[in-house]
Structure formats: C-alpha cells, structure tokens
Short mmCIF file of C-alpha atoms (C1' of nucleotides) in Angstrom, two decimals:
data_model
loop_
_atom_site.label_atom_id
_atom_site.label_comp_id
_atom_site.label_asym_id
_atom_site.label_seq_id
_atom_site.Cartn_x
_atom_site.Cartn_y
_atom_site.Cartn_z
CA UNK A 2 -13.46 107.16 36.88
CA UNK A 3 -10.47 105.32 39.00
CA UNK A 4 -10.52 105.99 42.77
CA UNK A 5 -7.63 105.80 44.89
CA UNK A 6 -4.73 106.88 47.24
CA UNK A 7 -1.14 107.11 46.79
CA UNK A 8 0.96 107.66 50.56
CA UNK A 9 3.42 110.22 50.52
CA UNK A 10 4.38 111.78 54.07
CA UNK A 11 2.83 115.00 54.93
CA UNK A 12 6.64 116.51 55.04
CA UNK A 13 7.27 115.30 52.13
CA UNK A 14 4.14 117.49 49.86
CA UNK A 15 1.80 120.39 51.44
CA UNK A 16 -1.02 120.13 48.33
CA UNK A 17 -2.33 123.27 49.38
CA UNK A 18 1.19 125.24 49.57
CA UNK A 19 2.40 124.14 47.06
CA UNK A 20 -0.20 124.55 44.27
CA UNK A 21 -1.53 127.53 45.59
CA UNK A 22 2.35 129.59 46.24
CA UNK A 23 1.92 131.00 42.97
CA UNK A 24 3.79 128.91 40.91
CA UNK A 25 1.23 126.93 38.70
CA UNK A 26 -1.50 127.99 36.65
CA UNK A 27 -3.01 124.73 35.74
CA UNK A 28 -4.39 123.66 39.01
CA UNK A 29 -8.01 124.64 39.05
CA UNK A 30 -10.03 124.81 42.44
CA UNK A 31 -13.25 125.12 43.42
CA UNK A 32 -15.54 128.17 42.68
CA UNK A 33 -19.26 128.95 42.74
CA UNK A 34 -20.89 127.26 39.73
CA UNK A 35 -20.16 124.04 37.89
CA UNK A 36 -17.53 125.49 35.67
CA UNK A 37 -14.34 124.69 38.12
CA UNK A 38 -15.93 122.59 39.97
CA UNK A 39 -14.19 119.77 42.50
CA UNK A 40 -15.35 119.19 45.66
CA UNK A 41 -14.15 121.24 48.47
CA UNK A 42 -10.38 121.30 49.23
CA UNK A 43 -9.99 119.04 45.69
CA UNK A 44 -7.58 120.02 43.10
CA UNK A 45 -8.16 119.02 39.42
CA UNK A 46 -6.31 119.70 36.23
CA UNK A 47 -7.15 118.32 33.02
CA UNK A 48 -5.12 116.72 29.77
CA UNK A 49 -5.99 116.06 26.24
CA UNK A 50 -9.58 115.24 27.63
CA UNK A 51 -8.79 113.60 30.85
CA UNK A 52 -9.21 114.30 34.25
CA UNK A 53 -7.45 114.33 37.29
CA UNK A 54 -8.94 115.58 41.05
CA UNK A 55 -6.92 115.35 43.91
CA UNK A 56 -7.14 116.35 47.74
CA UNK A 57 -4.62 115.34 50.70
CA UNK A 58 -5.86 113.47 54.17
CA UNK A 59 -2.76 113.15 56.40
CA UNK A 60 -0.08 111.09 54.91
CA UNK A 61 -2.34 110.32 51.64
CA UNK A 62 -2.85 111.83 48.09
CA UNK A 63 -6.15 110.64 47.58
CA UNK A 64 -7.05 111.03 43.56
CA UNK A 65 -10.32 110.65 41.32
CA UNK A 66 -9.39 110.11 37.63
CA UNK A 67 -9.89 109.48 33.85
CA UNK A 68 -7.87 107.86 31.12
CA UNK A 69 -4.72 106.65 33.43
CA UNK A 70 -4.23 110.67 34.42
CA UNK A 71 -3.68 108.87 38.13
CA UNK A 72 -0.15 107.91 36.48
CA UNK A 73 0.55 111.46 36.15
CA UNK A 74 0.71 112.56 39.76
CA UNK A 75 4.65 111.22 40.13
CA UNK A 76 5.86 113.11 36.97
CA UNK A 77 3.74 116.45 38.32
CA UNK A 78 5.00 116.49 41.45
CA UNK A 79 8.21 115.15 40.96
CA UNK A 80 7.81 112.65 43.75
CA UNK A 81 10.48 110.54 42.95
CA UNK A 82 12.94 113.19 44.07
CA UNK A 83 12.89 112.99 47.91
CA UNK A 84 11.96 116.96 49.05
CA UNK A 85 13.26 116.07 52.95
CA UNK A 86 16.48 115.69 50.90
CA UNK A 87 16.80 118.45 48.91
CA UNK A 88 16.18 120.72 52.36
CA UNK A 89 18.77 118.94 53.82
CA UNK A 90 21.23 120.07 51.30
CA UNK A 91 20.30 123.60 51.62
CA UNK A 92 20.19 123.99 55.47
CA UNK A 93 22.40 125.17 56.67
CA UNK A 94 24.27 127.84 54.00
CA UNK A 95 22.91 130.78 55.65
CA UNK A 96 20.01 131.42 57.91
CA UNK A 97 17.77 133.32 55.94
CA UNK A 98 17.04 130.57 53.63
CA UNK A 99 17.26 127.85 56.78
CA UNK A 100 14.36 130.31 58.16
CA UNK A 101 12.12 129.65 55.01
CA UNK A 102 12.93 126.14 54.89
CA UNK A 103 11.58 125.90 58.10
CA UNK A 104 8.67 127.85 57.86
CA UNK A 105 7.29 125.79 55.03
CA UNK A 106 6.94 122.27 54.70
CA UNK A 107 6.17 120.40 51.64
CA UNK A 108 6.26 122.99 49.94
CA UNK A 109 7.34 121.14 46.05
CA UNK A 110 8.59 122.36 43.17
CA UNK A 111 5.98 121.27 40.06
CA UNK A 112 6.54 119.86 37.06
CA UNK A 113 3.63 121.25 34.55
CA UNK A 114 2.51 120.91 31.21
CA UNK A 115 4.90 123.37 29.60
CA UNK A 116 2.91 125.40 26.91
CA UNK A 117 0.22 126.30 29.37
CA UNK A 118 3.10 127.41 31.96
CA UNK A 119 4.30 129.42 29.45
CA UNK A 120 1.27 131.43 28.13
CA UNK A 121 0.81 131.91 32.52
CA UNK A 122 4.35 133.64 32.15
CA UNK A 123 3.44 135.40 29.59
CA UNK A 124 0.85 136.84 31.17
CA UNK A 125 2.04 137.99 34.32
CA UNK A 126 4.58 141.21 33.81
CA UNK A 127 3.47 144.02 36.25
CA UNK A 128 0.33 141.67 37.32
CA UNK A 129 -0.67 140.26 40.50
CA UNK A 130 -0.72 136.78 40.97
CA UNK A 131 -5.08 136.42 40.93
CA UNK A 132 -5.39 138.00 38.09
CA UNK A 133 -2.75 135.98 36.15
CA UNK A 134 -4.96 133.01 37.10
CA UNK A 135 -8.06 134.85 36.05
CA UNK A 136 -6.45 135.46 32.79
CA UNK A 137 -5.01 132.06 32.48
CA UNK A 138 -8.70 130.88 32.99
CA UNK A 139 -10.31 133.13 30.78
CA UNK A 140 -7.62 131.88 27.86
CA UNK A 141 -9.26 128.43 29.23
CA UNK A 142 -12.93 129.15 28.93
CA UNK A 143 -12.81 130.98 25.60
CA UNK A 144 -10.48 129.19 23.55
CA UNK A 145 -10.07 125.53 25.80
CA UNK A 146 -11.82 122.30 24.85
CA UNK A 147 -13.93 121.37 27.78
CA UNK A 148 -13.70 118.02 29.93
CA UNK A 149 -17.04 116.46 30.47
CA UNK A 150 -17.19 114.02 33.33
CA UNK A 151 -19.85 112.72 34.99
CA UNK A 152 -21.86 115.38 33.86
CA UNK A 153 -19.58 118.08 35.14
CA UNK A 154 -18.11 120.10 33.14
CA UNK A 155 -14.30 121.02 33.77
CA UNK A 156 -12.08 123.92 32.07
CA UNK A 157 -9.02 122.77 29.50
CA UNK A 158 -6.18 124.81 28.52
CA UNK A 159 -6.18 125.20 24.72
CA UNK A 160 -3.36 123.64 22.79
CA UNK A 161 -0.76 125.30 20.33
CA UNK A 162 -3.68 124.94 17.74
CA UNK A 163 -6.23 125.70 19.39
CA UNK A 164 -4.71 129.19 21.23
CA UNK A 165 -3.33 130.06 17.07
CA UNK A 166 -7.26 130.62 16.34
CA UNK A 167 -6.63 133.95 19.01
CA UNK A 168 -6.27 137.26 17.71
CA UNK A 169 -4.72 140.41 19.48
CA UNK A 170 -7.94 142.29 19.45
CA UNK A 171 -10.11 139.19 20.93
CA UNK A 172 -7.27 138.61 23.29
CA UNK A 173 -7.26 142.48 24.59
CA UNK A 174 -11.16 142.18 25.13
CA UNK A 175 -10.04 139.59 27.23
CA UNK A 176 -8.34 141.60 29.19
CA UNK A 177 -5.24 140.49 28.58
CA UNK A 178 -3.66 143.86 27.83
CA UNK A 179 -0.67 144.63 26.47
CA UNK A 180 0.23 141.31 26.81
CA UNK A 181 -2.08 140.19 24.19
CA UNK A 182 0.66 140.66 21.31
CA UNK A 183 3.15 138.46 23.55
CA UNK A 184 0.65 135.07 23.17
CA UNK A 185 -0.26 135.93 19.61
CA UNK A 186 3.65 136.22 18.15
CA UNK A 187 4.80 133.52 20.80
CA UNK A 188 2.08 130.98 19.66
CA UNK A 189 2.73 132.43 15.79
CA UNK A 190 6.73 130.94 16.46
CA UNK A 191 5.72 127.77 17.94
CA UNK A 192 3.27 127.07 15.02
CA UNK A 193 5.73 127.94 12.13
CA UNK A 194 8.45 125.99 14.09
CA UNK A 195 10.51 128.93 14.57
CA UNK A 196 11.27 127.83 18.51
CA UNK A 197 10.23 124.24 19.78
CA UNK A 198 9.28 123.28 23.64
CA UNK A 199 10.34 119.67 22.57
CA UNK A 200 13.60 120.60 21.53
CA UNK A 201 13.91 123.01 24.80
CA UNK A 202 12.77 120.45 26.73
CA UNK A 203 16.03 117.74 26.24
CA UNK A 204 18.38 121.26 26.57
CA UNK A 205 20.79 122.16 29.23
CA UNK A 206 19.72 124.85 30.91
CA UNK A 207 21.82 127.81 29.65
CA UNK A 208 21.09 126.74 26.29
CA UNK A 209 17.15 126.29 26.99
CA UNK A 210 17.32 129.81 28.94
CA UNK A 211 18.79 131.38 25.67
CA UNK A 212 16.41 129.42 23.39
CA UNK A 213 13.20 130.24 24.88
CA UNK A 214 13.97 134.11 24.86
CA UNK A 215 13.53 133.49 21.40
CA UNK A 216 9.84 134.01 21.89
CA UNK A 217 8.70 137.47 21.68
CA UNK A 218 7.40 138.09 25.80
CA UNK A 219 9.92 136.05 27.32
CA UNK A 220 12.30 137.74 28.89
CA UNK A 221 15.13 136.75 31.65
CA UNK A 222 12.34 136.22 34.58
CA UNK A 223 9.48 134.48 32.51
CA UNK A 224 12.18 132.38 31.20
CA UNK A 225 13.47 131.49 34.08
CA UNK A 226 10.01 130.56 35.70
CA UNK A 227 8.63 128.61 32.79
CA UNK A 228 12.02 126.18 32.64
CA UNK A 229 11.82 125.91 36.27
CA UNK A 230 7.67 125.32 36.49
CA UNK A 231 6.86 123.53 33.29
CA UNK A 232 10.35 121.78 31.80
CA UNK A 233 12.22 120.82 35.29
CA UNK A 234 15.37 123.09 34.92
CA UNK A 235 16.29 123.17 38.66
CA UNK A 236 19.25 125.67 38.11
CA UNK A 237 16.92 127.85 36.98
CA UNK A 238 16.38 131.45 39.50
CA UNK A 239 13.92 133.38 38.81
CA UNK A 240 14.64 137.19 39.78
CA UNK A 241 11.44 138.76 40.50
CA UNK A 242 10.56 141.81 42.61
CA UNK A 243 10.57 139.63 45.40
CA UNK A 244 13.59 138.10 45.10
CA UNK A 245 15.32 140.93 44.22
CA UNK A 246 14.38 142.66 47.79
CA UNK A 247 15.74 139.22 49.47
CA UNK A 248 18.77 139.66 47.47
CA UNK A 249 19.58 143.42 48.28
CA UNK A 250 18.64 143.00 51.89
CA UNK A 251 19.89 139.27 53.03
CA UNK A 252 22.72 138.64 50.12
CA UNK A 253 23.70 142.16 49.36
CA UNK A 254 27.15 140.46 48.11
CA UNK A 255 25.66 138.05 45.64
CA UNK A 256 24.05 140.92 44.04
CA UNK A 257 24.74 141.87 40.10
CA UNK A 258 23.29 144.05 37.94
CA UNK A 259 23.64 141.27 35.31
CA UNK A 260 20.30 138.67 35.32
CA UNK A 261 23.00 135.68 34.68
CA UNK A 262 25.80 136.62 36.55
CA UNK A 263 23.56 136.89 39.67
CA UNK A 264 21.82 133.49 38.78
CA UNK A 265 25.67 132.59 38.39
CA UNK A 266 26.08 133.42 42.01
CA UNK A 267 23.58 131.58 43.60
CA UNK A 268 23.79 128.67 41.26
CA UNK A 269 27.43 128.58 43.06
CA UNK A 270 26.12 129.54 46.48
CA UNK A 271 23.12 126.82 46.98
CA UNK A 272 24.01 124.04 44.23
CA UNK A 273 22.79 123.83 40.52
CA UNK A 274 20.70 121.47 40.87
CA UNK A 275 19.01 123.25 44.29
CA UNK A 276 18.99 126.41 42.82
CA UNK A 277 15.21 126.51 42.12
CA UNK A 278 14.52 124.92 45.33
CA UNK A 279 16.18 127.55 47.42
CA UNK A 280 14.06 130.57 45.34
CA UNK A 281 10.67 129.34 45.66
CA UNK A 282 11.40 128.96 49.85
CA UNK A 283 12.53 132.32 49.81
CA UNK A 284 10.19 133.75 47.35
CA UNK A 285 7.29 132.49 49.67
CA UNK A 286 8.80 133.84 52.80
CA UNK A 287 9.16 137.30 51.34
CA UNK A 288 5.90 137.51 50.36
CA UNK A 289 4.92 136.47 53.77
CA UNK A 290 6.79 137.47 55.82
CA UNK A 291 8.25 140.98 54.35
CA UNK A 292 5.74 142.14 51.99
CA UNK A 293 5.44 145.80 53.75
CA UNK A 294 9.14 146.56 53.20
"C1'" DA B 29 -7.38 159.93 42.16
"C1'" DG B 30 -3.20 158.08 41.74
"C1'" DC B 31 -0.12 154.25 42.31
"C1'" DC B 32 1.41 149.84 41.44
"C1'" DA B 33 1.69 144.91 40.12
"C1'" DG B 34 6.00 137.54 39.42
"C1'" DG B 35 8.69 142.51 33.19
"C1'" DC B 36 9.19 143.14 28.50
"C1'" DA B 37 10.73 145.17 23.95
"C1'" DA B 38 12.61 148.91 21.83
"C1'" DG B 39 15.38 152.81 21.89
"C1'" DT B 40 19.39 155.62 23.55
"C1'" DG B 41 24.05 156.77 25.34
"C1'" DC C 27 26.10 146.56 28.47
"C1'" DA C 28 23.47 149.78 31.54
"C1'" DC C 29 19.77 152.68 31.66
"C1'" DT C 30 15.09 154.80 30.24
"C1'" DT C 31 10.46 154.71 28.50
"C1'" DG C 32 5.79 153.08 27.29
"C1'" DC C 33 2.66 149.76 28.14
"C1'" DA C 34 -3.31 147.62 29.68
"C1'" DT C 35 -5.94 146.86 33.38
"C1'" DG C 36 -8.02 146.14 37.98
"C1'" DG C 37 -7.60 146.70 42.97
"C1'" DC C 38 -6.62 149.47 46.78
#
DNA sequence: AGCCAGGCAAGTG
DNA sequence: CACTTGCATGGC
C-alpha cells in the first residue's frame, strides 16, 4: 500500500462536507466492526479490487492506497477545476445563494463512479438520506466483491454483473421496498444494452437527461442527481423537496411547474456550467439552516 | 398511532 | 401537459 499527501488549500475541499452533504454514496466511513473499517476521520472507497483511504490535516489530502487508486483522487474530486473560482462566479447574483456560499467552504461537487451513483438514486424516493446509505451498503455487503487489504476487509459495490444476479424478492428482504423493481428492470436495460452509461457519459446534457429516463426509476430528480454526482453534467439542477422550498420562498419568480423549464431558469440565472454548483450550496443551507419551515 | 421521507410510474381529465 | 394515486419501510 502507497502512502502519501497531495496539498490542496483547506478553501479549496472540506473532506468532511463534502462527502458527507449527502451527495455520494460510495464513500464509506468508519463503523464498529472490521467491515467499514478506516481509521478514525478516514474515508475509503474501493474499485475493481483496489483501495483508496483518505483523511485531511490542514492544507493536505493525506491518502493510503492500492493499485495506483492514489491517481484517482483528481478525477473524484474534480480538483483540477479551481472551487474558489467557481464561488466567485456565483457571488454576487443574489444574496441567498452568496449566504450559502459563505456558510460553506470547500464544499465540492464529486465526480463518482456512475453505476453505483445511480443504483443510490434509485434508491432514495421518499427516503431519508441514512437510510439510502444503509441500503446502498446493504446492496454492497450482499451482492459486492469484497476488498481484502492488509487483512481488513473493506465493502465493494457490485458491478452491472454482479447486481443482475439480484432478484425483486431478495432485494425487498433487503429492505429495499418498492424500489426493489427500479434496480432489477434498470440493471435488466443496462445488461441487454437497451440504455448505456458509456454512451451517456460523452452526451450533452439535455440529451443525457432524456437518455437516462430511459431507465425504469429514473425520473426528472434522480436524473438530474446521478448526471450531476456520477457523470459531471454541471448544468444539471436537481429539484428536490429542498430545493423546491428555496425556490418558492427566495426565487418565487424563477418558479415553473415544468421540471425543465425551471432548470431552464436557473441554468440562465447562475450559468450552465455553475448550475450544479449553485444547488448543492443551497441545498445544504436549507437543510441547515431552514429545515423547520 | 400516524405521518413523512433527496420521487416515481401509471392512470385520468 | 397538469394533476392524482399507490407505493415499502423505518424513525420520530
């Protein structure tokens, strides 16, 4: 295993923040027993056997890790987009958002492995955000290859293959719910070619957005999250519960009853390509800030 | 006990 | 296109 540090400036990435807002799935932390564990504050995720851990000290991503996965932390956390940047760009359109931008630092949009992003969106109509990652883990346990290292054992996300081997009866038992018949017909169209992440992947991203609603479970909102978390479509909005209270109470006048026209409007409003940067600030705030309103 | 949660598909007007 | 309904399950 490969030891070492990368710097990036405290301002520029908040580890904790960012992995833990709510966005990703695939960022295990430490629990009681050897199944997830890293070591304290640590972060690990895991990739076609290989390991990654990870843990911030001041201006340094320190990392532990297997098979080159150290290669992967630019590409996951996009760091070769400047975040100070992006805020810049925002501040300043209206105060709401400049409120959230300065509430939060570092906090990062991720760039995950896109089939397990989309079985976490999947997974999460009318759920709370723990027990999405309970399910997401449980998909992990049962049906994931595990990661041995060092005599530790760490949880995988199962592939396309490996998730096709799930039925909707074993998946209910799970506890997956009603939900269960999303992964099943979803993974069904990805395994007879029907949709294709690759292809959705090199997309613009109206086309991509119309494309992945293809799968059966993916709707405007999962859609929207799964481009923005796991394929790097930063137009992308995602209108949740949340964001729809920001938008009725702070942009009453961007509002539309119409998932795209209202994406439309804030697309125009904060930039295409700071779209998704401006609803994850917000999105955190309101569930902050405003969550008894 | 009842209500609700990062919505969705299917059905209706 | 806009609106309604049913849906699994755990936590409060």
């Amino acid at each position: 295993m490969i030891e070492g540090y990368i710097e990036v400036p405290a301002e520029e990435l908040d580890l904790g923040t960012t992995l833990e807002v709510g966005q990703t799935f695939s960022w295990y932390k430490k629990k009681d027993g050897n199944l997830y564990t890293s070591d304290g504050e640590k972060y690990y995720t895991t990739s076609e056997g290989e390991l990654l851990v990870i843990w911030q000290e001041n201006d340094k991503i320190h990392y532990k890790a297997t098979g080159g996965m150290e290669n992967q932390i630019n590409k996951r956390f996009r760091l070769d987009e400047s975040l100070v940047n992006i805020k810049k760009r925002l501040k300043g359109k209206d105060k709401f958002l400049d409120r959230a931008l300065e509430t939060y630092e570092g906090l990062r949009i991720l760039n995950d492995d896109f089939f397990p992003c989309l079985i976490s969106y999947l997974c999460s109509p009318q759920m709370r955000i723990p027990r999405i990652k309970n399910m997401f883990n449980s998909l992990a346990e049962r049906y994931g290859t595990k990661v041995q290292v060092n005599g530790k054992t760490y949880l995988q996300f199962p592939t396309v293959d490996q998730l096709s081997e799930a039925s909707e009866e074993e998946l209910r038992d799970l506890g997956i719910g009603y939900r269960a018949k999303y992964i099943v017909e979803t993974v069904e169209q990805l395994m007879n070619g029907e949709v294709s992440l690759e292809e959705i992947k090199d997309m613009d991203y109206r086309e991509a957005h119309d494309e992945i609603k293809k799968l059966y479970g993916v709707g405007d909102k999962v859609a929207d999250c799964v481009l923005l978390f796991g394929a790097g479509k930063l137009e992308a909005f995602p209108v949740d519960t949340w964001i729809k209270k920001a938008v009725k109470k702070h942009y009453p006048e961007m509002y539309d009853k119409n998932y795209r026209k209202l994406g439309d409007n804030f697309r125009d409003f904060f930039g295409e390509k700071y779209t998704g940067y401006a609803q994850e600030y917000l999105f955190h705030y309101m569930r902050n800030h405003e969550s008894s309103e």
